[in-house]
Amino acid sequence: EVNNKKILDNISTKFSTPVGVIESYCRSLSKTEKSSDKIKPDWSWQENAKEMTIQSLLSNKGSRTALIIPTGGGKTRIAVEVLFKLISDKNIENAVWVVDKKAPLSQAEETFDEIISRKKISAVEKKEIKKKLQFMMVGKASENISELEKSIDMLVIDEAHHAAAKTYKPLIKSEKFTTLLLTATPNRMDGNDIGIDNIAFQVTPKFLFDKNCIIRPELETFKSTISESVFDTKDTIKEFAIKILHDTKLRFNKSLICIVEKVNVEKLYNELQEQLPFQESHKLLSEDIHFANGAGNSMRIQNNDFFKKFENEVNSGILIAT
């Protein structure tokens, strides 16, 4: 056992190697082991979601149709497959995908490129299909609403629970194109309507838990014992970091720490890295702690690739994100 000090001391003496190096090496070996009895997720329902969404859009032209799938359920991938099918079958000529944040816009564009690259069609066909879907920030789309009404027949609004905001109004009010609304929830906290005419497909978090598509998490809110704000001082951040490391050692395998402000993401990341060496026999290594925000991530790769890498290659770890 890695935690057995006597064994570690004996190995350290025999190989003239510091105890810390032996301990870290043993922990890294244990991380490569894969669980043979891990239940595989059942994603077969996505094909039904795709077909139902296509049928709903074709049957309700000029309407606002919603695809409602909780975060982690793959609504971006499903929507991209829907668009590819509609464009390939010439049911739509041109489409625009809009969202109010750069990160999900880039994710959607990367997903579209990935799916197109895997289709068994010619390079010329791929190029033609890619030209028929634009990705645009909502502000720019609203400013150019008159031009869009002349040139496109389908609008996709990602993160549509924001659609009650003023920037979306010209798009939501337009009756010139068919609209696909993508959201994890049809409800806004302020009660404002986001303009759904009909729902093509909807699943709940429980459905995704039961299909093993997402893990049922334990959700907790941290409150500092020192100050009102977790990020008031170095001491409050340290208190939070130690709490996270303690829970990761004794309670959780993987933790997602959600933070509102981008600057605080990296503050906490740095504090966790600073405090980890002081946590005796902790199962995590420094490379198991990561952060991601709109500006980038700790691996310095595209966010879409980063999340895949964290999901597939980090068996135990901490992710801090906005």
Tab-separated table of C-alpha atoms in Angstrom:
chain	number	residue	atom	x	y	z
A	1	GLU	CA	0.000	0.000	0.000
A	2	VAL	CA	1.196	3.484	-0.891
A	3	ASN	CA	0.160	4.730	2.549
A	4	ASN	CA	2.341	2.219	4.397
A	5	LYS	CA	5.264	4.339	5.577
A	6	LYS	CA	7.468	1.387	6.517
A	7	ILE	CA	7.274	-0.171	3.048
A	8	LEU	CA	7.957	3.182	1.426
A	9	ASP	CA	10.986	3.748	3.635
A	10	ASN	CA	12.373	0.289	2.764
A	11	ILE	CA	11.934	0.843	-0.978
A	12	SER	CA	13.454	4.310	-0.680
A	13	THR	CA	16.540	2.922	1.084
A	14	LYS	CA	16.943	-0.025	-1.319
A	15	PHE	CA	16.834	2.119	-4.457
A	16	SER	CA	18.396	5.277	-2.977
A	17	THR	CA	15.356	7.244	-4.120
A	18	PRO	CA	13.394	9.872	-2.127
A	19	VAL	CA	10.196	8.618	-0.508
A	20	GLY	CA	8.144	11.282	-2.320
A	21	VAL	CA	9.312	10.027	-5.717
A	22	ILE	CA	8.400	6.412	-4.833
A	23	GLU	CA	4.995	7.487	-3.531
A	24	SER	CA	4.195	9.583	-6.611
A	25	TYR	CA	5.300	6.787	-8.935
A	26	CYS	CA	3.087	4.231	-7.176
A	27	ARG	CA	0.113	6.578	-7.299
A	28	SER	CA	0.634	7.227	-11.012
A	29	LEU	CA	0.678	3.462	-11.671
A	30	SER	CA	-2.581	2.987	-9.813
A	31	LYS	CA	-4.202	5.673	-11.982
A	32	THR	CA	-3.588	3.715	-15.190
A	33	GLU	CA	-5.762	0.849	-14.042
A	34	LYS	CA	-9.142	0.786	-15.743
A	35	SER	CA	-12.217	-0.581	-14.060
A	36	SER	CA	-13.359	-3.675	-15.976
A	37	ASP	CA	-16.844	-3.548	-14.531
A	38	LYS	CA	-17.531	0.078	-15.469
A	39	ILE	CA	-21.003	0.327	-16.979
A	40	LYS	CA	-20.938	1.745	-20.487
A	41	PRO	CA	-23.291	4.628	-21.242
A	42	ASP	CA	-26.265	3.975	-23.502
A	43	TRP	CA	-26.364	6.734	-26.123
A	44	SER	CA	-28.801	4.935	-28.442
A	45	TRP	CA	-31.601	7.363	-27.501
A	46	GLN	CA	-29.765	10.153	-29.362
A	47	GLU	CA	-30.774	8.640	-32.699
A	48	ASN	CA	-34.426	8.906	-31.660
A	49	ALA	CA	-33.846	12.494	-30.522
A	50	LYS	CA	-32.325	13.336	-33.904
A	51	GLU	CA	-35.190	11.783	-35.898
A	52	MET	CA	-37.892	13.391	-33.745
A	53	THR	CA	-36.225	16.803	-34.055
A	54	ILE	CA	-35.946	16.506	-37.832
A	55	GLN	CA	-39.616	15.526	-38.150
A	56	SER	CA	-40.731	18.325	-35.844
A	57	LEU	CA	-38.767	20.952	-37.784
A	58	LEU	CA	-40.116	19.744	-41.114
A	59	SER	CA	-43.681	19.625	-39.793
A	60	ASN	CA	-43.516	23.037	-38.123
A	61	LYS	CA	-41.793	25.303	-40.612
A	62	GLY	CA	-41.704	28.920	-39.487
A	63	SER	CA	-42.121	27.884	-35.835
A	64	ARG	CA	-39.745	27.820	-32.862
A	65	THR	CA	-38.986	24.205	-31.981
A	66	ALA	CA	-37.061	23.224	-28.844
A	67	LEU	CA	-34.578	20.422	-28.188
A	68	ILE	CA	-34.289	20.159	-24.390
A	69	ILE	CA	-31.442	18.017	-23.050
A	70	PRO	CA	-29.537	18.510	-19.751
A	71	THR	CA	-25.891	19.525	-19.813
A	72	GLY	CA	-23.695	16.585	-20.759
A	73	GLY	CA	-26.408	14.896	-22.797
A	74	GLY	CA	-24.992	15.891	-26.173
A	75	LYS	CA	-27.557	18.379	-27.467
A	76	THR	CA	-24.887	20.157	-29.559
A	77	ARG	CA	-23.923	16.913	-31.291
A	78	ILE	CA	-27.572	15.985	-31.896
A	79	ALA	CA	-28.353	19.427	-33.319
A	80	VAL	CA	-25.327	19.291	-35.619
A	81	GLU	CA	-26.418	15.869	-36.903
A	82	VAL	CA	-29.912	17.291	-37.485
A	83	LEU	CA	-28.524	20.192	-39.515
A	84	PHE	CA	-26.243	17.931	-41.519
A	85	LYS	CA	-29.206	15.716	-42.445
A	86	LEU	CA	-31.485	18.643	-43.343
A	87	ILE	CA	-28.802	20.313	-45.459
A	88	SER	CA	-27.745	17.035	-47.131
A	89	ASP	CA	-31.348	16.227	-48.030
A	90	LYS	CA	-31.825	19.794	-49.294
A	91	ASN	CA	-34.651	20.432	-46.847
A	92	ILE	CA	-32.919	23.658	-45.904
A	93	GLU	CA	-30.594	25.837	-47.979
A	94	ASN	CA	-28.753	27.935	-45.400
A	95	ALA	CA	-28.642	28.076	-41.604
A	96	VAL	CA	-27.099	30.236	-38.892
A	97	TRP	CA	-26.082	29.006	-35.433
A	98	VAL	CA	-26.063	31.768	-32.801
A	99	VAL	CA	-25.062	31.933	-29.155
A	100	ASP	CA	-24.001	34.692	-26.763
A	101	LYS	CA	-20.620	33.252	-25.697
A	102	LYS	CA	-17.513	32.468	-27.726
A	103	ALA	CA	-16.687	29.138	-26.022
A	104	PRO	CA	-19.944	27.288	-26.920
A	105	LEU	CA	-19.859	28.865	-30.381
A	106	SER	CA	-16.366	27.433	-30.978
A	107	GLN	CA	-17.486	24.096	-29.536
A	108	ALA	CA	-20.424	23.921	-31.926
A	109	GLU	CA	-18.236	24.789	-34.920
A	110	GLU	CA	-15.615	22.206	-33.913
A	111	THR	CA	-18.334	19.566	-33.460
A	112	PHE	CA	-19.738	20.341	-36.910
A	113	ASP	CA	-16.267	20.069	-38.489
A	114	GLU	CA	-15.635	16.778	-36.661
A	115	ILE	CA	-18.933	15.223	-37.754
A	116	ILE	CA	-18.523	16.421	-41.353
A	117	SER	CA	-14.995	14.937	-41.492
A	118	ARG	CA	-16.347	11.471	-40.571
A	119	LYS	CA	-19.141	11.411	-43.146
A	120	LYS	CA	-18.636	9.141	-46.157
A	121	ILE	CA	-19.124	11.826	-48.762
A	122	SER	CA	-16.749	13.508	-51.186
A	123	ALA	CA	-14.515	16.429	-50.233
A	124	VAL	CA	-16.528	18.637	-52.600
A	125	GLU	CA	-19.803	17.698	-50.865
A	126	LYS	CA	-18.273	18.369	-47.438
A	127	LYS	CA	-17.126	21.791	-48.569
A	128	GLU	CA	-20.544	22.647	-49.987
A	129	ILE	CA	-22.363	21.581	-46.794
A	130	LYS	CA	-19.953	23.544	-44.566
A	131	LYS	CA	-20.647	26.683	-46.603
A	132	LYS	CA	-24.356	26.387	-45.806
A	133	LEU	CA	-23.979	26.757	-42.015
A	134	GLN	CA	-22.635	29.943	-40.437
A	135	PHE	CA	-21.666	30.354	-36.767
A	136	MET	CA	-22.319	33.808	-35.350
A	137	MET	CA	-22.482	35.699	-32.061
A	138	VAL	CA	-26.030	36.746	-31.202
A	139	GLY	CA	-25.216	40.476	-31.243
A	140	LYS	CA	-23.939	40.317	-34.800
A	141	ALA	CA	-26.906	38.190	-35.895
A	142	SER	CA	-29.418	40.634	-34.407
A	143	GLU	CA	-27.699	43.598	-36.050
A	144	ASN	CA	-27.907	41.856	-39.414
A	145	ILE	CA	-31.419	40.454	-39.006
A	146	SER	CA	-32.684	41.982	-42.279
A	147	GLU	CA	-29.949	40.312	-44.302
A	148	LEU	CA	-30.381	37.001	-42.513
A	149	GLU	CA	-34.116	36.984	-43.205
A	150	LYS	CA	-33.297	37.178	-46.932
A	151	SER	CA	-30.516	34.593	-46.973
A	152	ILE	CA	-31.297	31.818	-44.459
A	153	ASP	CA	-34.213	29.528	-43.767
A	154	MET	CA	-33.129	28.033	-40.434
A	155	LEU	CA	-31.867	29.625	-37.236
A	156	VAL	CA	-30.328	27.662	-34.357
A	157	ILE	CA	-30.249	29.428	-30.981
A	158	ASP	CA	-27.864	27.713	-28.583
A	159	GLU	CA	-28.313	28.199	-24.817
A	160	ALA	CA	-31.838	29.369	-25.620
A	161	HIS	CA	-32.723	29.918	-21.950
A	162	HIS	CA	-31.005	33.303	-22.498
A	163	ALA	CA	-33.378	34.137	-25.335
A	164	ALA	CA	-35.509	36.533	-23.271
A	165	ALA	CA	-32.559	38.967	-23.282
A	166	LYS	CA	-32.843	42.099	-25.448
A	167	THR	CA	-30.103	40.993	-27.868
A	168	TYR	CA	-32.195	37.995	-28.915
A	169	LYS	CA	-35.493	39.831	-29.480
A	170	PRO	CA	-35.077	40.613	-33.220
A	171	LEU	CA	-34.267	36.942	-33.854
A	172	ILE	CA	-37.052	35.503	-31.682
A	173	LYS	CA	-39.694	37.845	-33.105
A	174	SER	CA	-38.839	37.124	-36.741
A	175	GLU	CA	-41.235	34.863	-38.619
A	176	LYS	CA	-39.021	34.529	-41.687
A	177	PHE	CA	-37.240	31.323	-40.720
A	178	THR	CA	-37.675	28.068	-38.819
A	179	THR	CA	-35.935	28.185	-35.444
A	180	LEU	CA	-34.354	25.403	-33.395
A	181	LEU	CA	-33.928	26.318	-29.723
A	182	LEU	CA	-31.285	24.346	-27.797
A	183	THR	CA	-31.374	24.421	-24.017
A	184	ALA	CA	-30.802	22.345	-20.901
A	185	THR	CA	-33.935	23.822	-19.367
A	186	PRO	CA	-36.967	25.610	-20.872
A	187	ASN	CA	-37.381	27.693	-17.711
A	188	ARG	CA	-35.742	31.008	-16.878
A	189	MET	CA	-35.306	32.072	-13.258
A	190	ASP	CA	-36.980	35.419	-14.037
A	191	GLY	CA	-40.022	33.665	-15.530
A	192	ASN	CA	-39.725	35.324	-18.943
A	193	ASP	CA	-40.853	33.345	-21.970
A	194	ILE	CA	-38.095	32.180	-24.354
A	195	GLY	CA	-40.550	31.726	-27.207
A	196	ILE	CA	-40.989	27.956	-27.578
A	197	ASP	CA	-43.855	26.965	-29.917
A	198	ASN	CA	-43.339	23.214	-29.643
A	199	ILE	CA	-40.913	20.701	-28.121
A	200	ALA	CA	-39.376	18.148	-30.484
A	201	PHE	CA	-37.614	16.103	-27.826
A	202	GLN	CA	-36.954	16.408	-24.095
A	203	VAL	CA	-35.239	14.268	-21.466
A	204	THR	CA	-34.553	14.798	-17.767
A	205	PRO	CA	-31.317	14.465	-15.774
A	206	LYS	CA	-32.777	11.287	-14.220
A	207	PHE	CA	-33.105	9.759	-17.691
A	208	LEU	CA	-29.423	10.472	-18.374
A	209	PHE	CA	-28.436	9.095	-14.942
A	210	ASP	CA	-30.347	5.876	-15.663
A	211	LYS	CA	-28.673	5.559	-19.082
A	212	ASN	CA	-25.242	6.095	-17.450
A	213	CYS	CA	-24.662	9.040	-19.797
A	214	ILE	CA	-23.916	11.398	-16.921
A	215	ILE	CA	-22.977	10.719	-13.316
A	216	ARG	CA	-25.369	11.660	-10.538
A	217	PRO	CA	-23.225	14.165	-8.621
A	218	GLU	CA	-23.246	15.325	-5.033
A	219	LEU	CA	-23.786	19.091	-5.146
A	220	GLU	CA	-22.390	21.277	-2.396
A	221	THR	CA	-21.913	24.984	-1.768
A	222	PHE	CA	-18.833	26.120	0.133
A	223	LYS	CA	-19.033	28.947	2.676
A	224	SER	CA	-15.925	30.409	4.250
A	225	THR	CA	-15.642	30.441	8.046
A	226	ILE	CA	-13.329	33.444	7.802
A	227	SER	CA	-15.166	35.877	5.535
A	228	GLU	CA	-18.332	36.452	3.520
A	229	SER	CA	-16.497	35.799	0.257
A	230	VAL	CA	-14.374	32.774	-0.544
A	231	PHE	CA	-12.006	34.962	-2.566
A	232	ASP	CA	-11.570	37.860	-0.136
A	233	THR	CA	-8.020	37.049	0.950
A	234	LYS	CA	-5.213	34.546	0.533
A	235	ASP	CA	-6.416	32.851	3.743
A	236	THR	CA	-9.981	32.355	2.500
A	237	ILE	CA	-8.752	30.868	-0.783
A	238	LYS	CA	-6.388	28.606	1.160
A	239	GLU	CA	-9.275	27.452	3.366
A	240	PHE	CA	-11.307	26.565	0.265
A	241	ALA	CA	-8.379	24.772	-1.380
A	242	ILE	CA	-7.704	22.626	1.692
A	243	LYS	CA	-11.406	21.714	1.925
A	244	ILE	CA	-11.405	20.614	-1.748
A	245	LEU	CA	-8.258	18.524	-1.330
A	246	HIS	CA	-9.603	16.935	1.857
A	247	ASP	CA	-12.874	15.964	0.128
A	248	THR	CA	-11.057	14.659	-2.940
A	249	LYS	CA	-8.884	12.459	-0.749
A	250	LEU	CA	-11.662	11.012	1.433
A	251	ARG	CA	-14.991	11.394	-0.409
A	252	PHE	CA	-14.817	12.107	-4.115
A	253	ASN	CA	-13.017	10.683	-7.109
A	254	LYS	CA	-13.598	13.605	-9.475
A	255	SER	CA	-14.707	17.098	-8.535
A	256	LEU	CA	-15.952	20.031	-10.594
A	257	ILE	CA	-15.574	23.394	-8.843
A	258	CYS	CA	-17.888	25.996	-10.429
A	259	ILE	CA	-16.825	29.631	-10.026
A	260	VAL	CA	-18.446	32.775	-11.409
A	261	GLU	CA	-15.411	34.972	-12.167
A	262	LYS	CA	-12.618	33.921	-14.504
A	263	VAL	CA	-9.876	35.534	-12.417
A	264	ASN	CA	-10.854	33.451	-9.376
A	265	VAL	CA	-10.611	30.213	-11.353
A	266	GLU	CA	-6.859	30.596	-11.741
A	267	LYS	CA	-6.437	31.900	-8.182
A	268	LEU	CA	-7.963	28.712	-6.805
A	269	TYR	CA	-6.027	26.547	-9.263
A	270	ASN	CA	-2.738	28.088	-8.109
A	271	GLU	CA	-3.674	27.673	-4.441
A	272	LEU	CA	-4.575	24.007	-4.926
A	273	GLN	CA	-1.205	23.402	-6.573
A	274	GLU	CA	0.480	25.190	-3.672
A	275	GLN	CA	-1.378	23.219	-0.976
A	276	LEU	CA	-1.243	19.734	-2.542
A	277	PRO	CA	2.349	18.938	-1.417
A	278	PHE	CA	1.306	19.554	2.202
A	279	GLN	CA	-1.490	16.932	2.020
A	280	GLU	CA	0.137	13.727	3.244
A	281	SER	CA	-0.382	10.648	1.025
A	282	HIS	CA	-2.925	12.408	-1.187
A	283	LYS	CA	-4.056	10.304	-4.174
A	284	LEU	CA	-3.799	13.224	-6.616
A	285	LEU	CA	-0.726	14.449	-8.472
A	286	SER	CA	-0.290	18.069	-9.524
A	287	GLU	CA	-1.154	17.139	-13.137
A	288	ASP	CA	-4.586	15.894	-11.984
A	289	ILE	CA	-5.677	19.434	-11.079
A	290	HIS	CA	-6.945	21.536	-13.988
A	291	PHE	CA	-8.851	24.706	-14.823
A	292	ALA	CA	-10.876	25.899	-17.788
A	293	ASN	CA	-12.550	29.195	-18.636
A	294	GLY	CA	-13.455	31.225	-21.696
A	295	ALA	CA	-9.831	32.269	-22.206
A	296	GLY	CA	-8.373	28.752	-22.180
A	297	ASN	CA	-7.337	25.930	-19.880
A	298	SER	CA	-4.439	24.429	-17.925
A	299	MET	CA	-3.473	22.062	-20.769
A	300	ARG	CA	-3.180	24.978	-23.218
A	301	ILE	CA	-5.201	23.216	-25.910
A	302	GLN	CA	-8.624	23.880	-27.469
A	303	ASN	CA	-11.324	23.732	-24.771
A	304	ASN	CA	-13.285	21.105	-26.699
A	305	ASP	CA	-10.194	18.855	-26.836
A	306	PHE	CA	-9.392	19.676	-23.220
A	307	PHE	CA	-12.751	18.445	-21.907
A	308	LYS	CA	-12.439	15.204	-23.892
A	309	LYS	CA	-8.923	14.666	-22.540
A	310	PHE	CA	-9.999	15.372	-18.953
A	311	GLU	CA	-12.962	13.013	-19.320
A	312	ASN	CA	-11.046	10.136	-20.905
A	313	GLU	CA	-7.565	10.343	-19.402
A	314	VAL	CA	-8.007	11.719	-15.885
A	315	ASN	CA	-9.474	8.998	-13.650
A	316	SER	CA	-9.257	11.079	-10.461
A	317	GLY	CA	-8.985	14.815	-10.478
A	318	ILE	CA	-10.214	18.335	-9.889
A	319	LEU	CA	-11.556	20.672	-12.559
A	320	ILE	CA	-12.135	24.345	-11.741
A	321	ALA	CA	-14.262	26.195	-14.299
A	322	THR	CA	-16.537	29.150	-14.847
